[in-house]
Structures are given as C-alpha cells and as structure tokens.
PDB file of C-alpha atoms in Angstrom:
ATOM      1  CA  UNK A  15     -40.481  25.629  -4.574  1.00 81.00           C
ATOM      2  CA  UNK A  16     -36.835  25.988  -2.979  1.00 90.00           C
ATOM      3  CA  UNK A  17     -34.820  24.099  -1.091  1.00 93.00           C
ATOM      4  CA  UNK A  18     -36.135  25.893   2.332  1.00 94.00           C
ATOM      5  CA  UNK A  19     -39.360  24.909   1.599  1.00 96.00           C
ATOM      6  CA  UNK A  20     -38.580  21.210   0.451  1.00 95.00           C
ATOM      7  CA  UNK A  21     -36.896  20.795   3.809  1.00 95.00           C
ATOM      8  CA  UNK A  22     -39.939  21.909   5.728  1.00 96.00           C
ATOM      9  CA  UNK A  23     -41.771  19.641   3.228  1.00 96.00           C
ATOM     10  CA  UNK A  24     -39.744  16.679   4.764  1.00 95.00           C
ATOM     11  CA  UNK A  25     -39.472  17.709   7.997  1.00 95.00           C
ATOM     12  CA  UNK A  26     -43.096  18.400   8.852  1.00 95.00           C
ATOM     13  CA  UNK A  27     -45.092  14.752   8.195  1.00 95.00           C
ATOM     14  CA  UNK A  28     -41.203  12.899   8.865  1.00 95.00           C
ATOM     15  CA  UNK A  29     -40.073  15.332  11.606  1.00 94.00           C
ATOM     16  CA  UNK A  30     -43.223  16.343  13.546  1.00 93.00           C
ATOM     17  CA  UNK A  31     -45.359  13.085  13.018  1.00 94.00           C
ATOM     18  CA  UNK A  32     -43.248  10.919  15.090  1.00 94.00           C
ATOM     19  CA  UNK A  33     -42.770  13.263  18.308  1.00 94.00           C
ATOM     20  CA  UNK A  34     -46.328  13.758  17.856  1.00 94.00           C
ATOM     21  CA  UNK A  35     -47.300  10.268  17.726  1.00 94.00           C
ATOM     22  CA  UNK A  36     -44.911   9.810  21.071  1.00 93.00           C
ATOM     23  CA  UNK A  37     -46.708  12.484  22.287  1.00 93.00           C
ATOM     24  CA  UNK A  38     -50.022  10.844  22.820  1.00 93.00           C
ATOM     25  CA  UNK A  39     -48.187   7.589  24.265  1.00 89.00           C
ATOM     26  CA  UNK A  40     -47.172   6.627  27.664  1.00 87.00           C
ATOM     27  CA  UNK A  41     -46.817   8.191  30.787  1.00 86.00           C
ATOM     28  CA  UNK A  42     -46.662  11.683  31.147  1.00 89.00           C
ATOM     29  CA  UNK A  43     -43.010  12.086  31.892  1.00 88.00           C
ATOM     30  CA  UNK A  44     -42.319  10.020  28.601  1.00 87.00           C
ATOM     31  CA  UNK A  45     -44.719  12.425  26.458  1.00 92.00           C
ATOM     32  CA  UNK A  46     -42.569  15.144  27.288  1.00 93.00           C
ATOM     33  CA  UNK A  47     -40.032  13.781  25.212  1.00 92.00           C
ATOM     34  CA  UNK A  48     -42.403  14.033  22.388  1.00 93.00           C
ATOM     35  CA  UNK A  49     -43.818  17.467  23.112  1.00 94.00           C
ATOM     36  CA  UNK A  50     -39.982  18.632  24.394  1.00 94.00           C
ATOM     37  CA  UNK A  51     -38.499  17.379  20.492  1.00 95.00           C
ATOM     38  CA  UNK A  52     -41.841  18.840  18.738  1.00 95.00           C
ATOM     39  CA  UNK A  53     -40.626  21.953  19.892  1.00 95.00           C
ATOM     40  CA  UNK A  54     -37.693  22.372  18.419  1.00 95.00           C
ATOM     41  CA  UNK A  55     -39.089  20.808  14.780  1.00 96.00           C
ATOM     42  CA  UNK A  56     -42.267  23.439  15.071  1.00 96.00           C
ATOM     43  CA  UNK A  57     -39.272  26.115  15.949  1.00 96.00           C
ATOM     44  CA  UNK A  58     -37.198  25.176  12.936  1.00 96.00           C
ATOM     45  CA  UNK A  59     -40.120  24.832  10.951  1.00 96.00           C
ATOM     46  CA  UNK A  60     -40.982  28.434  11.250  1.00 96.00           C
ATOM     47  CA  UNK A  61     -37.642  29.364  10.270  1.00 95.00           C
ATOM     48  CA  UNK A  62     -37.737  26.822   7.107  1.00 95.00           C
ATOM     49  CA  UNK A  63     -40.987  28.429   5.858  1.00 95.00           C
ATOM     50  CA  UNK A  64     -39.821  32.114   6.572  1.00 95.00           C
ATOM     51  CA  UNK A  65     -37.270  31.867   4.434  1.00 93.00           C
ATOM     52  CA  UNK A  66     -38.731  29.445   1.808  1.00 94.00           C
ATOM     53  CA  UNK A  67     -41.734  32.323   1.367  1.00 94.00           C
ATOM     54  CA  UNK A  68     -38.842  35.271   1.954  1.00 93.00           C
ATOM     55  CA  UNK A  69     -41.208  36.834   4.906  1.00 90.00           C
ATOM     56  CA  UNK A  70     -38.313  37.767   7.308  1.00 87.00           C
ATOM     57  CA  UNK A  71     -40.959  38.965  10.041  1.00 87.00           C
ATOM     58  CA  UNK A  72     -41.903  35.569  10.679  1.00 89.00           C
ATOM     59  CA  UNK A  73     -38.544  34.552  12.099  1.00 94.00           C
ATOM     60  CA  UNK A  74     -40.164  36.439  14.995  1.00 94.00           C
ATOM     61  CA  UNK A  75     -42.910  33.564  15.796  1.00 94.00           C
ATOM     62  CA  UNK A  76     -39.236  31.399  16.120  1.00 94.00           C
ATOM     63  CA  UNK A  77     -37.157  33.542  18.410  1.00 95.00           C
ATOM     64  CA  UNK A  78     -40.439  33.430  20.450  1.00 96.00           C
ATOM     65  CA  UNK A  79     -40.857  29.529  20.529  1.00 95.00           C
ATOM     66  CA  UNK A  80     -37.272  28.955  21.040  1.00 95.00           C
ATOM     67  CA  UNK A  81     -37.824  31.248  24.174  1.00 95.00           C
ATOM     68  CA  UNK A  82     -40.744  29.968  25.623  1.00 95.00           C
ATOM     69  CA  UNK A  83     -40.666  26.191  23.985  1.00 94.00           C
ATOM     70  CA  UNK A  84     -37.645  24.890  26.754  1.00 94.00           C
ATOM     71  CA  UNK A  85     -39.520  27.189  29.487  1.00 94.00           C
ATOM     72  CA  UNK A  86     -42.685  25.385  29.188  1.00 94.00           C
ATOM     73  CA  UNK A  87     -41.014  22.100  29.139  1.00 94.00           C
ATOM     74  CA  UNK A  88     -39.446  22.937  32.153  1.00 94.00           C
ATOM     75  CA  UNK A  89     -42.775  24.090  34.264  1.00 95.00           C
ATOM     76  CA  UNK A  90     -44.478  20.752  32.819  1.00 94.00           C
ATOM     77  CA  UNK A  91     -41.214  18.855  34.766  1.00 93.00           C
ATOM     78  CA  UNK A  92     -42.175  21.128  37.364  1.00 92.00           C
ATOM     79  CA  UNK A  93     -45.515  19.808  37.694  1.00 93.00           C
ATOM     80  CA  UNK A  94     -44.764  16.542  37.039  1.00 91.00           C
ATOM     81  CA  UNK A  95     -42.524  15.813  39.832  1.00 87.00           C
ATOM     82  CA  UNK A  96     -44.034  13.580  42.788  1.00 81.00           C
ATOM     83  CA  UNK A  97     -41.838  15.309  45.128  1.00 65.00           C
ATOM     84  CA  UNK A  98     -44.305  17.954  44.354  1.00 54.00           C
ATOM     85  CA  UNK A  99     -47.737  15.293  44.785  1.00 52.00           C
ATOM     86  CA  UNK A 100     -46.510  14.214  47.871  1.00 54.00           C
ATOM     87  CA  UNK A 101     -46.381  17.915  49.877  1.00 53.00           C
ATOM     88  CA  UNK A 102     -49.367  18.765  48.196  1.00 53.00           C
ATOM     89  CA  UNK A 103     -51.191  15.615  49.427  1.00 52.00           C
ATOM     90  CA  UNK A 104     -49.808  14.716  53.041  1.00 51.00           C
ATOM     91  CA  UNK A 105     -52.096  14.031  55.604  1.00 50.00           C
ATOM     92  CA  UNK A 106     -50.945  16.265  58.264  1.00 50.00           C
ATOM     93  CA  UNK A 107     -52.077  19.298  56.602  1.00 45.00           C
ATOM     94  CA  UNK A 108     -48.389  20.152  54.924  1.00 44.00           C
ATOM     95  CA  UNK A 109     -47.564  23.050  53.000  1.00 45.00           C
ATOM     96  CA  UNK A 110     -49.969  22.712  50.343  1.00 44.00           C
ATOM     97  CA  UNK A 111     -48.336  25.576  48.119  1.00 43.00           C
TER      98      UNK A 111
ATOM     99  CA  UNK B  29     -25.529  30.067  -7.457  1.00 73.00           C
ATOM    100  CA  UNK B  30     -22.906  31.522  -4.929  1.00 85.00           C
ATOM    101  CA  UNK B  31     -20.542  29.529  -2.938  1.00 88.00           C
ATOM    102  CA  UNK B  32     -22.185  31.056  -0.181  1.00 88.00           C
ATOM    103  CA  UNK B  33     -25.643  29.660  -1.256  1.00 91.00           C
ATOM    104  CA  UNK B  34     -24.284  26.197  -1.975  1.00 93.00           C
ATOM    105  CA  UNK B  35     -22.369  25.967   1.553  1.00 94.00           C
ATOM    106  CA  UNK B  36     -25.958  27.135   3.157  1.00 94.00           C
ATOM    107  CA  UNK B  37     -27.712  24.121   1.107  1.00 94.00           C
ATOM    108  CA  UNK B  38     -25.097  21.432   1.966  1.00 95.00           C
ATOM    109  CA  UNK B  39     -25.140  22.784   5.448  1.00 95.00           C
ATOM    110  CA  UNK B  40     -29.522  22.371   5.303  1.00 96.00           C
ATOM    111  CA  UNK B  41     -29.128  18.973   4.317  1.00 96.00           C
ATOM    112  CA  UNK B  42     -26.969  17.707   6.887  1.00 96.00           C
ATOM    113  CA  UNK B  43     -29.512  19.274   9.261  1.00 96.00           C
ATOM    114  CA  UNK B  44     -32.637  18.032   7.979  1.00 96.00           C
ATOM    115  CA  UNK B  45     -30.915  14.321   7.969  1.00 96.00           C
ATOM    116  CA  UNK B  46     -30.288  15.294  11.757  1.00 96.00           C
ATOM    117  CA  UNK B  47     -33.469  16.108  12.622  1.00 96.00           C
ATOM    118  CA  UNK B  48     -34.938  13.437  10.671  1.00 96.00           C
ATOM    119  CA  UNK B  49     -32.646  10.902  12.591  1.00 95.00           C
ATOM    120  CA  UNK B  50     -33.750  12.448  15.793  1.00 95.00           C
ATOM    121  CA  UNK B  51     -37.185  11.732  15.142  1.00 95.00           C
ATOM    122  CA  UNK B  52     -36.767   8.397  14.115  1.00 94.00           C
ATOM    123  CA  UNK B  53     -34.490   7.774  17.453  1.00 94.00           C
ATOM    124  CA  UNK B  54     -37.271   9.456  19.123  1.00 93.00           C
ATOM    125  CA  UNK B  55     -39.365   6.154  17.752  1.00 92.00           C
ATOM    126  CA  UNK B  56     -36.991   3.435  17.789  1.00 92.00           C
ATOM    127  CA  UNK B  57     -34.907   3.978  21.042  1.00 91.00           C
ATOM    128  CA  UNK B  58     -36.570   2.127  24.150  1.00 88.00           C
ATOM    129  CA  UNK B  59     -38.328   3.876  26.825  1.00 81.00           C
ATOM    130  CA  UNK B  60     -38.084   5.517  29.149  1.00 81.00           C
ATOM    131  CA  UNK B  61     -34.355   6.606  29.278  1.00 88.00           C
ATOM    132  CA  UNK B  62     -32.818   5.666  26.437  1.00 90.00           C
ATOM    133  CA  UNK B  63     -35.293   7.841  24.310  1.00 89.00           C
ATOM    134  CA  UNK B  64     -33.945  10.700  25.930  1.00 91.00           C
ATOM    135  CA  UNK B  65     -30.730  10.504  24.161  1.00 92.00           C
ATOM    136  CA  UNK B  66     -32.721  11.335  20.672  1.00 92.00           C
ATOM    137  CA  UNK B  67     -33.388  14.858  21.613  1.00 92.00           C
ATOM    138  CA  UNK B  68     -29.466  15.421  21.926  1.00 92.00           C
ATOM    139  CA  UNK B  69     -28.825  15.519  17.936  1.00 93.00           C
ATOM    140  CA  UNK B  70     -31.731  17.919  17.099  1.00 94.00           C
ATOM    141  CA  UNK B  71     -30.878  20.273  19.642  1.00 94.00           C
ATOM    142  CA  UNK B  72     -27.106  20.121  19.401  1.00 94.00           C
ATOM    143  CA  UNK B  73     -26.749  19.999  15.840  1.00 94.00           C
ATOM    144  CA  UNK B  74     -29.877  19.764  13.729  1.00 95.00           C
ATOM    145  CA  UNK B  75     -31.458  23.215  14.893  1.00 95.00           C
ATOM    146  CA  UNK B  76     -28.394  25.419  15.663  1.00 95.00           C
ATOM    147  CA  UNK B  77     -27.637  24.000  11.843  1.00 95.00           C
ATOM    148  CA  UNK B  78     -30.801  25.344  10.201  1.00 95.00           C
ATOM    149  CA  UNK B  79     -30.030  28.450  12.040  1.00 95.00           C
ATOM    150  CA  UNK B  80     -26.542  28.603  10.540  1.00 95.00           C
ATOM    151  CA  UNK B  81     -27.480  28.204   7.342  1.00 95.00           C
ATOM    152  CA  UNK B  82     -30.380  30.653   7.364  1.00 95.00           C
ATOM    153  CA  UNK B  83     -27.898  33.107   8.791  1.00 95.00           C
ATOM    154  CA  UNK B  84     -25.924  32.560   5.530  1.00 93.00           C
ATOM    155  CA  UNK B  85     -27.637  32.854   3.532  1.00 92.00           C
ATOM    156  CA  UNK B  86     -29.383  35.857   4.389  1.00 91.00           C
ATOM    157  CA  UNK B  87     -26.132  37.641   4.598  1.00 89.00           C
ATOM    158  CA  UNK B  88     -24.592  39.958   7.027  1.00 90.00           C
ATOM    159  CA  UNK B  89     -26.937  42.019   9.336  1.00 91.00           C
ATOM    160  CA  UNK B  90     -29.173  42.383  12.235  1.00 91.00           C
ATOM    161  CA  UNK B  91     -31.717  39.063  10.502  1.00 91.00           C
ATOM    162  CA  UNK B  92     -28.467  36.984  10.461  1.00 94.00           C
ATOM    163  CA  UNK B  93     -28.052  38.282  14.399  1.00 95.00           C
ATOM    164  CA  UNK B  94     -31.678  36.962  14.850  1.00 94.00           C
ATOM    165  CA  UNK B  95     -31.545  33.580  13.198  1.00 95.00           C
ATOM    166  CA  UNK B  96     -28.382  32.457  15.347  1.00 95.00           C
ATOM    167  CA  UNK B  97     -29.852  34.043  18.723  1.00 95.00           C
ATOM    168  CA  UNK B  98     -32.918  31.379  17.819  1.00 95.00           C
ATOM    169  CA  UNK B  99     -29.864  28.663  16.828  1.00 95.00           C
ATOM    170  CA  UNK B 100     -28.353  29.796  20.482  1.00 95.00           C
ATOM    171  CA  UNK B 101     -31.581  29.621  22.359  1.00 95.00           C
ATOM    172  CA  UNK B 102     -32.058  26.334  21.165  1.00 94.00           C
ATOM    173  CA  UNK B 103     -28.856  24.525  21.549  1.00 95.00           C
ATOM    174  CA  UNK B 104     -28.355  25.713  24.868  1.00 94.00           C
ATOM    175  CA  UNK B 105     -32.143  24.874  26.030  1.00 93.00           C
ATOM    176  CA  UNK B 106     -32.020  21.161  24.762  1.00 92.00           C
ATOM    177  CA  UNK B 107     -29.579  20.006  27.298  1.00 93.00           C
ATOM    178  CA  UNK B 108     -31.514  21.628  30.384  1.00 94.00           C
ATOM    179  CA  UNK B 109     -34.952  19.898  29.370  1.00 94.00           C
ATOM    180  CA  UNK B 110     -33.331  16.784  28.576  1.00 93.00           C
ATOM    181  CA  UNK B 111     -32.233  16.788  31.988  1.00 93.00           C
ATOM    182  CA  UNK B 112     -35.213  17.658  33.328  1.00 94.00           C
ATOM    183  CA  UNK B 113     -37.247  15.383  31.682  1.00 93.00           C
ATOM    184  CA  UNK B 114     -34.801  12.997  32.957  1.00 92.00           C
ATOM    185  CA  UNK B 115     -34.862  13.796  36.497  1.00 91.00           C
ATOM    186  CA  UNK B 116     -38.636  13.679  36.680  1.00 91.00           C
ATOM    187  CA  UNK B 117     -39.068  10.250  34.745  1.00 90.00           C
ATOM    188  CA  UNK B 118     -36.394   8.652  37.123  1.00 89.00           C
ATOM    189  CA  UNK B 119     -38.545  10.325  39.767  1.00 88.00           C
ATOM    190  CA  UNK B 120     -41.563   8.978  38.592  1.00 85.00           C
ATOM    191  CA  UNK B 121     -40.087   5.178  37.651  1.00 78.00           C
ATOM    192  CA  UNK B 122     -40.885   2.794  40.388  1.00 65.00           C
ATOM    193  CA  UNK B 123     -38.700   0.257  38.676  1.00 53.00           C
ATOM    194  CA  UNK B 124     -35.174   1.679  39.696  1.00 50.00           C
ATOM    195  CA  UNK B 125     -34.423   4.656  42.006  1.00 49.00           C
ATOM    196  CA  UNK B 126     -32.905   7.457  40.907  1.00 48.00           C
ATOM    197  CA  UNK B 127     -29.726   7.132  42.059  1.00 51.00           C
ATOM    198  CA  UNK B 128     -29.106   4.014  40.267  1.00 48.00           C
ATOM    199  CA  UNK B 129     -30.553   5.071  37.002  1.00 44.00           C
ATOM    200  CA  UNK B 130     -28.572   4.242  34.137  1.00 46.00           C
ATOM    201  CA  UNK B 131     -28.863   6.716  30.913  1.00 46.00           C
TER     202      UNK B 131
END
C-alpha cells in the first residue's frame, strides 16, 4: 500500500459515492452535475491507481476520459435543451433535424 | 524519501481534501444552481493537483508530459460543462427565466 493507492482508497466510496448517488436524483439537467463531477473522480482515479500499481500504460485510459468525459457532458446538454424539444415537436411540420 | 517525493505527497493531500470537499458540496449545496458551484474546486484545483503531483513524482519526461496534458484537459473542460449544465438547467427551470437566474 502507498500513498497513491490510499488516496484512491478515499476517494473512490467518499469521492465517487456521492456524485453517484446525485446521479440517480432529480431532473435530468441536475444529474448531470453528478455524472459531469463523476467524471473527473473516475479520471483521477485512473491516474491514482496507475501510479499506486506503477503500470504507466494505464495513464492512457485517463488522457482518454479527460478527452471524451467533458465532450459527452456537453452532447448530453445538447440533448437536453428544450430549445431543441420544441423544433423537434412543432406542429407545423418544423425542421425536425 | 526525496524532497521531491514529499512535495508530491503534501501536494496529493491537498488534492484529495479538494476533491473530497467537492463531493460533499456536490451533496450539501441546494439545487439546482447552487450545486453547480461544487464542480469548480475539483476541476480547478483538485484534478490539475493530482496531475501535478503525479508529474513529480514520476520525474522529467514524456509520462510527466502526459499526466499534465490529462491535468490540462481537465481544468480547462470543467468550466465549459459547468456552464453548460448551467445554461440547460436555467433552460429547463420553469421557476425563473434565464435571464434572471442568479448563480
């Protein structure tokens, strides 16, 4: 056990529990808070254990979540947005791109 | 136990209380805009930290270059999802429009 891993220790029931728990509450907009903060724990995570079990190769799985993690936040804002709902939906046969 | 090694463990520390106070905001602070400001200290200072550290205490060289690309990526993509998630839960809120939503 080193310090690395006793951080990820901490961090993953004390870190990822509660964004997970907000997660699964609410409205969709206010999950996203939960699933947007969960990102960046899980991200750090994988760096924490990397380096706690000295496999350098899996700082790879973190560049690639830090990439894609705000990126998929952003397309779930994109779908979440009514201004979206409403052109989709309007009676007159709108753009329904 | 180099001075390099003890500056990366102080420097974990102060991140993991970070992030652990970030996910406790994330609890605590009331919805729905007001909860937004607890992804600001994990992704400002909490992640970019871990990076940091990591990056020292690797040592010089192309893995140090990796870790603080990831503590880059990160710190610079909190602040655009925080304001997206903003934009799209004032959008959402019947209570208030957007214009007059206070943060």
């Amino acid at each position: 056990m080193n310090a690395w891993l006793l951080a990820a220790l901490l961090l993953l029931p004390l870190g990822l529990g509660p964004c997970v728990w907000v997660a699964c509450r609410g409205s969709a907009p206010q999950r996203l808070a939960g699933a947007n903060l969960a990102t960046v724990m899980t991200t750090v995570l994988f760096l924490l254990l990397a380096q706690g079990f000295s496999r350098s190769s899996y700082v790879d799985l973190a560049l690639v979540l830090a990439v894609l993690g705000p990126a998929g936040t952003l397309v779930f804002t994109r779908l979440l947005s009514p201004a979206r709902e409403s052109r989709t939906s309007s009676p007159n046969g709108g753009n329904t791109a | 136990m180099t001075v390099r090694h003890v500056l990366a463990l102080a420097m974990l520390v102060v991140a993991t209380a970070t992030l652990l106070l970030s996910a406790g905001a994330l609890l605590v602070l009331p919805r729905p805009y007001a909860r937004l400001h607890a992804l600001a200290p994990a992704t400002s200072l909490g992640a970019p930290l871990v990076a940091l550290a990591l990056a020292l205490d690797t040592g010089p060289g192309r893995g140090a270059v990796k870790l603080l690309v990831i503590g880059a990526l990160l710190a610079a993509g909190g602040p655009v999802t925080t304001m997206a998630i903003g934009r799209v839960t004032a959008a959402t809120d019947n209570t208030h429009s957007p214009e007059d939503a206070g943060t």
